[in-house]
């Protein structure tokens, strides 16, 4: 005591109950909830506590938004409203682990090009992060979140769905349609930091090859012509083009060898 006054006397002077002074909280630490909240905030770097509360409720956590807000503040997860200069994200993202097997993680992105007459094209590119295979290049003049979900559903029936899909913060990827699709199919959408294309380096590298080897070398006369030429390049990329990071194997060949190795080990 700084003033050498007993607790009883100080409480009487202040008219403050001694039981309140000696109270110790019995609320559990909620370590599991804090860890899950941090994981969600790290994956969805532009989500506030209200959207994170919705995601937690979807996973079965019986909590209200006030508790989420309290933990959100305790863990220093609040985002700055004003973006820093040069569009640098104000939150540091942990390095993404490399995929260790087929269909563990995919990456997808959009590209733009045009026909001979100047009409714009939109290309949705999807890559398996482990095998580097080009799973689809969807070409059209306009694509929405519903269109992206339709392409993913088709791929899911052909080869199954991944646990994680890495995307940027484009309007098609943050749409409600794709968010609902991911929720019902139990797929995690792992968003890059705004202004950080290096967070999704695999798909950016693939898009660079597509641009240099196909789009810049072709003169598309129609939408069907563009689809045929791009699909032909995609098949050649998967089945014949050597990939340096895969030991100069083609992606399809690398996938076959990986599946044989897994079968042999079991």
Short mmCIF file of C-alpha atoms in Angstrom, two decimals:
data_model
loop_
_atom_site.label_atom_id
_atom_site.label_comp_id
_atom_site.label_asym_id
_atom_site.label_seq_id
_atom_site.Cartn_x
_atom_site.Cartn_y
_atom_site.Cartn_z
CA UNK A 1 0.00 0.00 0.00
CA UNK A 2 1.55 3.34 -1.06
CA UNK A 3 -0.18 5.33 1.70
CA UNK A 4 0.05 2.70 4.45
CA UNK A 5 -3.75 2.41 4.62
CA UNK A 6 -5.48 -0.91 5.19
CA UNK A 7 -7.80 -2.39 2.61
CA UNK A 8 -10.75 -2.20 5.01
CA UNK A 9 -10.26 1.52 5.70
CA UNK A 10 -9.65 2.42 2.05
CA UNK A 11 -12.78 0.53 1.00
CA UNK A 12 -14.83 2.30 3.65
CA UNK A 13 -13.63 5.74 2.59
CA UNK A 14 -14.33 5.03 -1.07
CA UNK A 15 -17.55 3.16 -0.27
CA UNK A 16 -16.26 0.31 -2.41
CA UNK A 17 -17.08 -3.33 -1.59
CA UNK A 18 -14.11 -5.41 -0.54
CA UNK A 19 -15.54 -8.41 -2.38
CA UNK A 20 -15.34 -6.47 -5.64
CA UNK A 21 -11.73 -5.53 -4.89
CA UNK A 22 -10.78 -9.16 -4.31
CA UNK A 23 -12.82 -10.59 -7.22
CA UNK A 24 -10.90 -12.83 -9.63
CA UNK A 25 -12.39 -13.75 -12.97
CA UNK A 26 -13.35 -17.38 -13.46
CA UNK A 27 -14.00 -17.05 -17.20
CA UNK A 28 -12.07 -19.72 -19.14
CA UNK A 29 -9.18 -18.58 -21.30
CA UNK A 30 -10.84 -19.76 -24.56
CA UNK A 31 -7.50 -20.61 -26.09
CA UNK A 32 -9.04 -22.68 -28.90
CA UNK A 33 -11.38 -19.84 -29.88
CA UNK A 34 -8.52 -17.32 -29.91
CA UNK A 35 -6.39 -19.58 -32.10
CA UNK A 36 -9.24 -20.09 -34.57
CA UNK A 37 -10.01 -16.37 -34.64
CA UNK A 38 -6.36 -15.59 -35.41
CA UNK A 39 -6.30 -18.18 -38.18
CA UNK A 40 -9.42 -16.74 -39.82
CA UNK A 41 -8.14 -13.17 -39.52
CA UNK A 42 -4.83 -14.20 -41.08
CA UNK A 43 -6.53 -15.89 -44.04
CA UNK A 44 -9.16 -13.14 -44.53
CA UNK A 45 -6.98 -10.11 -44.00
CA UNK A 46 -9.68 -7.56 -44.92
CA UNK A 47 -12.45 -9.04 -42.75
CA UNK A 48 -13.61 -7.19 -39.64
CA UNK A 49 -14.85 -8.82 -36.45
CA UNK A 50 -18.49 -9.01 -37.63
CA UNK A 51 -17.66 -11.10 -40.70
CA UNK A 52 -15.28 -13.23 -38.64
CA UNK A 53 -18.15 -13.79 -36.20
CA UNK A 54 -20.30 -15.11 -39.06
CA UNK A 55 -17.54 -17.52 -40.10
CA UNK A 56 -17.14 -18.77 -36.53
CA UNK A 57 -20.88 -19.34 -36.19
CA UNK A 58 -20.81 -21.33 -39.44
CA UNK A 59 -18.20 -23.60 -37.87
CA UNK A 60 -20.42 -24.24 -34.85
CA UNK A 61 -19.05 -21.82 -32.24
CA UNK A 62 -21.92 -20.73 -29.95
CA UNK A 63 -20.76 -17.15 -29.34
CA UNK A 64 -22.14 -13.67 -29.88
CA UNK A 65 -20.48 -10.80 -31.69
CA UNK A 66 -19.57 -9.00 -28.45
CA UNK A 67 -17.29 -11.79 -27.32
CA UNK A 68 -15.71 -11.96 -30.77
CA UNK A 69 -15.10 -8.21 -30.63
CA UNK A 70 -13.47 -8.46 -27.19
CA UNK A 71 -11.12 -11.23 -28.31
CA UNK A 72 -10.56 -9.42 -31.63
CA UNK A 73 -9.24 -6.42 -29.70
CA UNK A 74 -7.24 -8.49 -27.20
CA UNK A 75 -5.41 -10.24 -30.03
CA UNK A 76 -4.69 -6.92 -31.83
CA UNK A 77 -6.44 -8.10 -35.00
CA UNK A 78 -8.08 -4.77 -35.85
CA UNK A 79 -7.21 -3.49 -39.31
CA UNK A 80 -6.34 0.11 -40.11
CA UNK A 81 -9.17 1.82 -41.97
CA UNK A 82 -6.82 4.02 -43.97
CA UNK A 83 -4.53 2.08 -46.28
CA UNK A 84 -0.80 2.84 -45.92
CA UNK A 85 1.12 4.48 -48.74
CA UNK A 86 2.02 2.34 -51.75
CA UNK A 87 -0.91 0.08 -50.85
CA UNK A 88 1.16 -1.98 -48.44
CA UNK A 89 -0.90 -4.27 -46.26
CA UNK A 90 -0.80 -3.32 -42.61
CA UNK A 91 -0.89 -6.97 -41.51
CA UNK A 92 2.00 -9.38 -41.95
CA UNK A 93 0.89 -12.67 -43.48
CA UNK A 94 2.66 -15.86 -42.52
CA UNK A 95 4.37 -17.67 -45.37
CA UNK A 96 2.07 -20.11 -47.10
CA UNK A 97 3.22 -23.75 -46.84
CA UNK A 98 4.01 -25.56 -50.07
CA UNK A 99 1.49 -28.13 -51.27
CA UNK A 100 2.55 -31.71 -50.54
CA UNK A 101 0.14 -33.76 -52.66
CA UNK A 102 -2.30 -33.64 -55.57
CA UNK A 103 -5.49 -31.64 -54.89
CA UNK A 104 -4.21 -30.27 -51.61
CA UNK A 105 -4.18 -26.68 -52.84
CA UNK A 106 -5.18 -24.89 -56.04
CA UNK A 107 -4.56 -21.34 -57.23
CA UNK A 108 -6.73 -19.30 -59.56
CA UNK A 109 -6.66 -15.86 -61.12
CA UNK A 110 -8.09 -13.78 -63.96
CA UNK A 111 -6.34 -12.48 -67.06
CA UNK A 112 -7.44 -10.11 -69.81
CA UNK A 113 -6.84 -10.18 -73.56
CA UNK A 114 -8.71 -9.17 -76.73
CA UNK A 115 -9.85 -10.39 -80.15
CA UNK A 116 -8.53 -8.98 -83.42
CA UNK A 117 -11.31 -6.36 -83.42
CA UNK A 118 -10.59 -5.12 -79.90
CA UNK A 119 -13.37 -7.01 -78.06
CA UNK A 120 -12.20 -7.89 -74.58
CA UNK A 121 -11.66 -11.42 -73.27
CA UNK A 122 -11.58 -12.65 -69.68
CA UNK A 123 -9.58 -15.77 -68.85
CA UNK A 124 -10.02 -17.70 -65.60
CA UNK A 125 -6.87 -19.76 -64.93
CA UNK A 126 -6.76 -22.57 -62.34
CA UNK A 127 -3.59 -24.48 -61.39
CA UNK A 128 -2.81 -27.37 -59.01
CA UNK A 129 -0.07 -26.03 -56.72
CA UNK A 130 1.62 -29.42 -56.30
CA UNK A 131 1.74 -30.76 -59.86
CA UNK A 132 1.65 -27.32 -61.57
CA UNK A 133 -1.04 -28.70 -63.88
CA UNK A 134 -3.35 -26.28 -65.62
CA UNK A 135 -6.74 -27.58 -64.53
CA UNK A 136 -8.79 -25.13 -66.60
CA UNK A 137 -8.55 -21.95 -68.64
CA UNK A 138 -12.09 -20.64 -68.97
CA UNK A 139 -12.42 -18.06 -71.77
CA UNK A 140 -15.40 -15.72 -72.15
CA UNK A 141 -16.15 -12.04 -72.45
CA UNK A 142 -17.69 -11.71 -68.99
CA UNK A 143 -17.44 -13.90 -65.90
CA UNK A 144 -19.07 -13.58 -62.49
CA UNK A 145 -18.78 -15.34 -59.16
CA UNK A 146 -21.52 -17.74 -60.26
CA UNK A 147 -19.48 -18.61 -63.37
CA UNK A 148 -16.38 -19.29 -61.26
CA UNK A 149 -18.39 -21.55 -58.95
CA UNK A 150 -19.72 -23.43 -61.99
CA UNK A 151 -16.20 -24.09 -63.32
CA UNK A 152 -15.05 -25.32 -59.90
CA UNK A 153 -18.09 -27.61 -59.62
CA UNK A 154 -17.24 -29.15 -62.99
CA UNK A 155 -13.62 -29.71 -61.95
CA UNK A 156 -14.83 -31.23 -58.69
CA UNK A 157 -16.83 -33.90 -60.54
CA UNK A 158 -13.84 -34.67 -62.77
CA UNK A 159 -11.03 -34.90 -60.20
CA UNK A 160 -12.31 -33.89 -56.76
CA UNK A 161 -11.94 -30.60 -54.91
CA UNK A 162 -8.96 -29.26 -52.93
CA UNK A 163 -8.90 -28.23 -49.30
CA UNK A 164 -7.65 -24.73 -50.17
CA UNK A 165 -7.87 -22.40 -53.16
CA UNK A 166 -5.54 -19.41 -53.22
CA UNK A 167 -7.04 -16.29 -54.77
CA UNK A 168 -6.60 -12.53 -54.84
CA UNK A 169 -9.20 -9.96 -53.80
CA UNK A 170 -10.87 -9.59 -57.19
CA UNK A 171 -14.64 -8.92 -57.27
CA UNK A 172 -15.43 -12.42 -58.59
CA UNK A 173 -13.51 -14.09 -55.75
CA UNK A 174 -14.98 -12.03 -52.90
CA UNK A 175 -18.53 -12.43 -54.21
CA UNK A 176 -21.28 -14.00 -52.12
CA UNK A 177 -21.83 -16.67 -54.77
CA UNK A 178 -18.28 -18.03 -54.46
CA UNK A 179 -18.29 -17.66 -50.67
CA UNK A 180 -21.45 -19.78 -50.43
CA UNK A 181 -20.03 -22.36 -52.85
CA UNK A 182 -16.85 -22.66 -50.76
CA UNK A 183 -18.86 -23.00 -47.55
CA UNK A 184 -21.10 -25.79 -48.85
CA UNK A 185 -18.18 -27.66 -50.44
CA UNK A 186 -15.90 -27.25 -47.39
CA UNK A 187 -13.19 -25.48 -49.37
CA UNK A 188 -11.11 -22.69 -47.80
CA UNK A 189 -10.55 -19.57 -49.90
CA UNK A 190 -7.08 -18.29 -48.97
CA UNK A 191 -6.94 -14.60 -49.93
CA UNK A 192 -3.75 -12.76 -50.81
CA UNK A 193 -2.89 -9.46 -49.20
CA UNK A 194 -4.14 -6.50 -51.26
CA UNK A 195 -1.40 -5.28 -53.60
CA UNK A 196 0.78 -8.37 -53.00
CA UNK A 197 0.73 -10.60 -56.13
CA UNK A 198 3.75 -12.48 -54.75
CA UNK A 199 1.40 -14.09 -52.21
CA UNK A 200 0.07 -16.12 -55.15
CA UNK A 201 3.32 -16.55 -57.04
CA UNK A 202 2.50 -19.90 -58.68
CA UNK A 203 -0.51 -18.66 -60.60
CA UNK A 204 1.29 -15.41 -61.49
CA UNK A 205 4.16 -17.45 -62.94
CA UNK A 206 1.74 -19.62 -64.91
CA UNK A 207 -0.07 -16.54 -66.24
CA UNK A 208 3.26 -15.14 -67.40
CA UNK A 209 3.97 -18.29 -69.42
CA UNK A 210 0.45 -18.26 -70.88
CA UNK A 211 0.88 -14.64 -71.88
CA UNK A 212 4.32 -15.09 -73.44
CA UNK A 213 3.79 -18.45 -75.17
CA UNK A 214 0.16 -18.22 -76.28
CA UNK A 215 -1.63 -14.90 -75.95
CA UNK A 216 1.18 -12.72 -77.34
CA UNK A 217 1.80 -15.19 -80.18
CA UNK A 218 -1.81 -15.57 -81.31
CA UNK A 219 -4.28 -13.48 -83.28
CA UNK A 220 -7.75 -14.55 -82.15
CA UNK A 221 -10.44 -14.17 -84.83
CA UNK A 222 -13.40 -15.13 -82.65
CA UNK A 223 -14.31 -16.35 -79.18
CA UNK A 224 -14.38 -19.96 -80.38
CA UNK A 225 -11.00 -19.52 -82.06
CA UNK A 226 -9.55 -18.19 -78.80
CA UNK A 227 -10.95 -21.11 -76.82
CA UNK A 228 -9.54 -23.68 -79.25
CA UNK A 229 -6.07 -22.14 -79.40
CA UNK A 230 -5.82 -21.63 -75.64
CA UNK A 231 -7.08 -25.15 -74.89
CA UNK A 232 -4.54 -26.57 -77.34
CA UNK A 233 -1.76 -24.67 -75.53
CA UNK A 234 -3.07 -25.90 -72.16
CA UNK A 235 -2.93 -29.54 -73.24
CA UNK A 236 0.59 -29.07 -74.59
CA UNK A 237 1.62 -27.37 -71.34
CA UNK A 238 0.28 -30.24 -69.23
CA UNK A 239 1.47 -33.17 -71.35
CA UNK A 240 4.67 -32.10 -73.11
CA UNK A 241 6.15 -28.86 -71.79
CA UNK A 242 9.08 -29.56 -69.39
CA UNK A 243 8.84 -27.77 -66.03
CA UNK A 244 12.14 -26.93 -64.35
CA UNK A 245 10.75 -27.08 -60.79
CA UNK A 246 9.46 -30.62 -61.51
CA UNK A 247 12.82 -32.00 -62.64
CA UNK A 248 12.05 -31.08 -66.26
CA UNK A 249 9.01 -33.36 -66.27
CA UNK A 250 5.70 -32.30 -67.77
CA UNK A 251 3.03 -31.63 -65.09
CA UNK A 252 0.90 -34.62 -66.13
CA UNK A 253 3.93 -36.90 -66.06
CA UNK A 254 4.91 -35.61 -62.62
CA UNK A 255 1.38 -36.28 -61.33
CA UNK A 256 1.47 -39.86 -62.62
CA UNK A 257 4.82 -40.52 -60.97
CA UNK A 258 3.63 -39.00 -57.68
CA UNK A 259 0.50 -41.15 -57.66
CA UNK A 260 2.56 -44.29 -58.41
CA UNK A 261 4.94 -43.42 -55.58
CA UNK A 262 2.05 -42.96 -53.14
CA UNK A 263 0.49 -46.26 -54.27
CA UNK A 264 3.80 -48.07 -53.81
CA UNK A 265 4.33 -46.63 -50.34
CA UNK A 266 0.91 -47.83 -49.17
#
